[in-house]
Coordinates of C-alpha atoms in Angstrom, one line a residue:
E193 CA 71.2 -96.0 104.4
R194 CA 70.9 -99.6 103.5
Q195 CA 70.6 -100.2 99.8
V196 CA 68.4 -102.7 98.1
W197 CA 69.5 -104.3 94.8
R198 CA 66.9 -106.8 93.5
N199 CA 69.2 -108.8 91.3
A200 CA 71.9 -111.4 91.1
A201 CA 74.7 -111.7 88.5
W202 CA 77.8 -113.5 87.4
I203 CA 80.4 -110.9 86.4
G204 CA 82.8 -112.7 84.1
A205 CA 85.3 -109.9 83.8
R206 CA 85.8 -110.0 87.6
M207 CA 85.3 -113.7 88.1
Q208 CA 82.7 -112.8 90.7
M209 CA 79.2 -113.7 91.6
V210 CA 77.1 -110.8 93.1
Y211 CA 73.9 -111.2 95.0
G212 CA 71.5 -108.4 95.9
Q213 CA 69.0 -108.3 98.7
R214 CA 65.4 -107.3 99.4
P215 CA 63.7 -106.2 102.6
V216 CA 61.9 -108.9 104.6
N217 CA 60.2 -108.0 107.9
G218 CA 62.4 -104.9 108.3
T219 CA 65.7 -106.6 107.5
L220 CA 67.6 -107.2 104.3
R221 CA 67.6 -110.8 103.0
S222 CA 70.3 -111.8 100.5
Y223 CA 69.3 -113.6 97.3
A224 CA 72.3 -115.9 98.1
L225 CA 69.8 -117.8 100.3
A226 CA 67.9 -118.9 97.2
R227 CA 69.5 -122.1 95.9
D228 CA 68.1 -121.8 92.4
V229 CA 69.4 -118.3 92.0
V230 CA 72.9 -119.2 93.4
A231 CA 73.1 -122.3 91.1
H232 CA 71.9 -120.2 88.1
E233 CA 74.8 -117.8 88.5
I234 CA 77.4 -120.5 89.2
I235 CA 76.5 -122.2 86.0
H236 CA 77.0 -118.9 84.1
G237 CA 80.6 -119.1 85.4
L238 CA 80.9 -122.7 84.3
T239 CA 79.6 -121.9 80.9
D240 CA 82.0 -119.0 80.6
H241 CA 84.9 -121.5 81.1
T242 CA 83.6 -124.4 79.0
A243 CA 81.2 -123.8 76.1
R244 CA 81.6 -120.0 76.3
L245 CA 78.2 -119.6 74.7
K246 CA 78.0 -116.1 73.2
Y247 CA 75.6 -114.0 75.2
E248 CA 73.2 -112.9 72.4
V249 CA 70.3 -114.2 70.4
E250 CA 70.0 -118.1 70.3
S251 CA 73.4 -118.9 71.8
G252 CA 72.6 -116.4 74.6
A253 CA 69.2 -118.0 75.2
L254 CA 70.9 -121.4 75.4
N255 CA 73.3 -119.8 77.9
E256 CA 70.4 -118.6 80.1
S257 CA 68.6 -121.9 79.7
Y258 CA 71.5 -124.1 81.0
S259 CA 71.7 -121.9 84.1
D260 CA 67.9 -122.2 84.6
I261 CA 68.0 -126.0 84.1
F262 CA 70.7 -126.5 86.7
G263 CA 69.1 -123.9 89.0
I264 CA 66.0 -126.1 89.1
I265 CA 67.8 -129.4 89.4
I266 CA 70.1 -128.2 92.2
S267 CA 67.3 -126.5 94.1
N268 CA 65.1 -129.7 94.0
F269 CA 67.9 -132.2 94.5
D270 CA 66.8 -133.1 98.0
E271 CA 63.4 -134.2 96.7
P272 CA 63.8 -137.7 95.2
D273 CA 60.3 -137.6 93.6
V274 CA 60.4 -135.5 90.5
A275 CA 56.6 -135.3 90.6
Q276 CA 57.0 -133.1 93.7
W277 CA 59.5 -130.7 92.2
N278 CA 59.1 -127.0 92.2
W279 CA 59.7 -125.8 88.6
E280 CA 59.6 -122.1 89.4
L281 CA 62.8 -120.0 89.2
G282 CA 63.5 -116.8 91.0
E283 CA 60.3 -116.7 93.2
D284 CA 62.5 -115.5 96.1
L285 CA 63.6 -112.3 94.2
D286 CA 60.4 -110.5 95.0
V287 CA 58.1 -110.2 98.1
T288 CA 55.2 -111.3 95.9
G289 CA 56.7 -114.8 95.4
I290 CA 56.0 -114.5 91.7
P291 CA 58.7 -116.4 89.8
L292 CA 60.8 -115.0 86.9
R293 CA 60.3 -118.2 84.9
D294 CA 58.5 -121.5 85.2
L295 CA 60.1 -124.5 83.4
S296 CA 57.0 -126.5 83.5
D297 CA 55.0 -123.8 81.7
P298 CA 57.2 -121.0 80.2
T299 CA 54.1 -119.3 78.8
R300 CA 52.9 -118.6 82.3
R301 CA 55.6 -115.9 82.5
G302 CA 55.4 -114.8 78.9
Q303 CA 58.0 -117.0 77.4
P304 CA 57.7 -119.2 74.3
A305 CA 57.6 -122.9 74.8
H306 CA 58.2 -123.9 71.2
M307 CA 60.6 -122.8 68.4
R308 CA 57.7 -121.6 66.3
D309 CA 57.3 -118.7 68.8
F310 CA 61.0 -117.8 68.9
K311 CA 61.3 -114.0 69.2
R312 CA 63.6 -112.6 66.5
L313 CA 65.3 -109.3 66.1
A314 CA 63.8 -107.0 63.5
P315 CA 65.7 -106.7 60.2
G316 CA 68.8 -104.6 60.8
E317 CA 68.3 -104.7 64.6
M318 CA 71.5 -105.6 66.5
P319 CA 71.6 -107.4 69.9
H320 CA 71.8 -104.8 72.7
P321 CA 71.9 -105.6 76.5
R322 CA 69.4 -103.0 77.5
E323 CA 67.3 -102.3 74.4
N324 CA 66.4 -105.9 73.5
D325 CA 68.1 -108.0 76.2
S326 CA 70.9 -109.0 73.9
G327 CA 68.5 -110.5 71.4
F328 CA 65.8 -111.6 73.9
V329 CA 67.9 -114.1 75.6
H330 CA 65.8 -114.4 78.8
H331 CA 62.6 -114.6 76.7
N332 CA 63.7 -117.3 74.2
S333 CA 65.3 -119.5 76.9
G334 CA 61.8 -120.8 77.6
I335 CA 62.0 -123.0 74.5
H336 CA 65.0 -125.0 75.7
N337 CA 63.8 -124.9 79.3
K338 CA 60.6 -126.6 78.2
A339 CA 62.5 -129.3 76.4
A340 CA 64.5 -129.9 79.5
H341 CA 61.3 -130.1 81.6
N342 CA 59.9 -132.7 79.1
L343 CA 63.1 -134.7 79.5
L344 CA 63.1 -134.6 83.3
T345 CA 59.4 -135.6 83.5
A346 CA 59.5 -138.2 80.7
T347 CA 57.7 -141.4 81.8
N348 CA 57.6 -145.1 80.8
P349 CA 54.4 -147.0 80.0
D350 CA 54.2 -148.1 83.6
G351 CA 54.2 -144.5 84.8
S352 CA 57.7 -144.5 86.2
F353 CA 60.1 -141.7 85.3
T354 CA 62.4 -142.6 82.4
F355 CA 65.4 -140.9 83.9
T356 CA 66.8 -140.1 87.3
P357 CA 67.7 -136.5 88.1
H358 CA 71.4 -137.6 88.2
E359 CA 71.1 -139.0 84.6
V360 CA 69.5 -135.8 83.3
S361 CA 72.2 -133.8 85.1
A362 CA 74.9 -135.8 83.4
L363 CA 73.3 -135.4 80.0
F364 CA 73.2 -131.6 80.2
A365 CA 76.5 -131.2 82.1
V366 CA 78.6 -133.2 79.6
A367 CA 76.9 -131.6 76.6
L368 CA 77.6 -128.1 78.0
T369 CA 81.2 -128.7 79.1
E370 CA 82.4 -131.1 76.4
I371 CA 80.4 -130.6 73.2
L372 CA 78.9 -127.1 72.9
S373 CA 80.9 -124.2 71.6
R374 CA 80.6 -120.4 71.4
T375 CA 78.0 -120.1 68.7
S376 CA 76.0 -123.2 69.5
G377 CA 72.2 -123.0 69.3
F378 CA 69.2 -125.1 70.4
S379 CA 69.7 -127.7 67.6
D380 CA 73.4 -128.1 68.7
S381 CA 72.3 -128.7 72.3
R382 CA 69.8 -131.4 71.1
A383 CA 72.5 -133.1 69.1
G384 CA 74.9 -132.9 72.0
V385 CA 72.5 -134.4 74.5
E386 CA 71.6 -137.2 72.1
L387 CA 75.3 -138.0 71.6
V388 CA 75.9 -138.0 75.4
A389 CA 72.9 -140.3 75.9
R390 CA 74.2 -142.8 73.4
S391 CA 77.4 -143.0 75.4
L392 CA 76.0 -142.7 78.9
F393 CA 73.4 -145.4 78.5
R394 CA 75.4 -147.8 76.2
N395 CA 75.5 -150.5 78.9
D396 CA 71.8 -150.4 79.8
P397 CA 69.5 -153.3 78.8
P398 CA 68.4 -152.8 75.2
A399 CA 64.8 -151.9 76.1
T400 CA 65.8 -149.4 78.8
R401 CA 68.4 -147.9 76.5
G402 CA 65.9 -147.6 73.7
A403 CA 63.3 -145.9 75.9
K404 CA 65.9 -143.4 77.1
L405 CA 67.2 -142.5 73.6
D406 CA 63.6 -142.2 72.3
A407 CA 62.8 -139.8 75.1
V408 CA 65.8 -137.7 74.4
T409 CA 65.0 -137.5 70.7
K410 CA 61.3 -136.7 71.4

């Protein structure tokens, strides 16, 4: 009997990505066909071998967010107009087409979009993979996801986008692989992206460089 496993995962101990499947018109369709899902899991592997973000509480939420960010960037990379991008993640995981998360509006799928709504463990409660999702890592990732969405969609006074997708990819990629460490949190990611921006855009005209740095800080 054919088995259905509605999930995908990076298994670090085995150095392996695993993709489940769901029934579509009487056949099984692998989640490996969904570029956002594939990219999400690949980035978990990259994180494990660079920043090594501990998979619990805030560093765990940051771990999940970096995978979400690159899942969205990679799945939309064939679309040059960011205004036309699809910000939904994991909509292929269910026949309903309802996404797991939405970077443009995390609250749509029950996530916080601001640090004031960060979900914390109760006093004395320890992170547990099943009981509280390792400290609500998939929930709280919405905060950093929304910050990334704001960066990707930042605009200049004339309405043009402040950054290209390549530039935003470089900001987050270098921060993840060269600056962040095992216990880094959201504020460390912000500081890292700001540092990368100062280096990456150092040769831009002053006005352009200033606009980009202001957008990153904001």
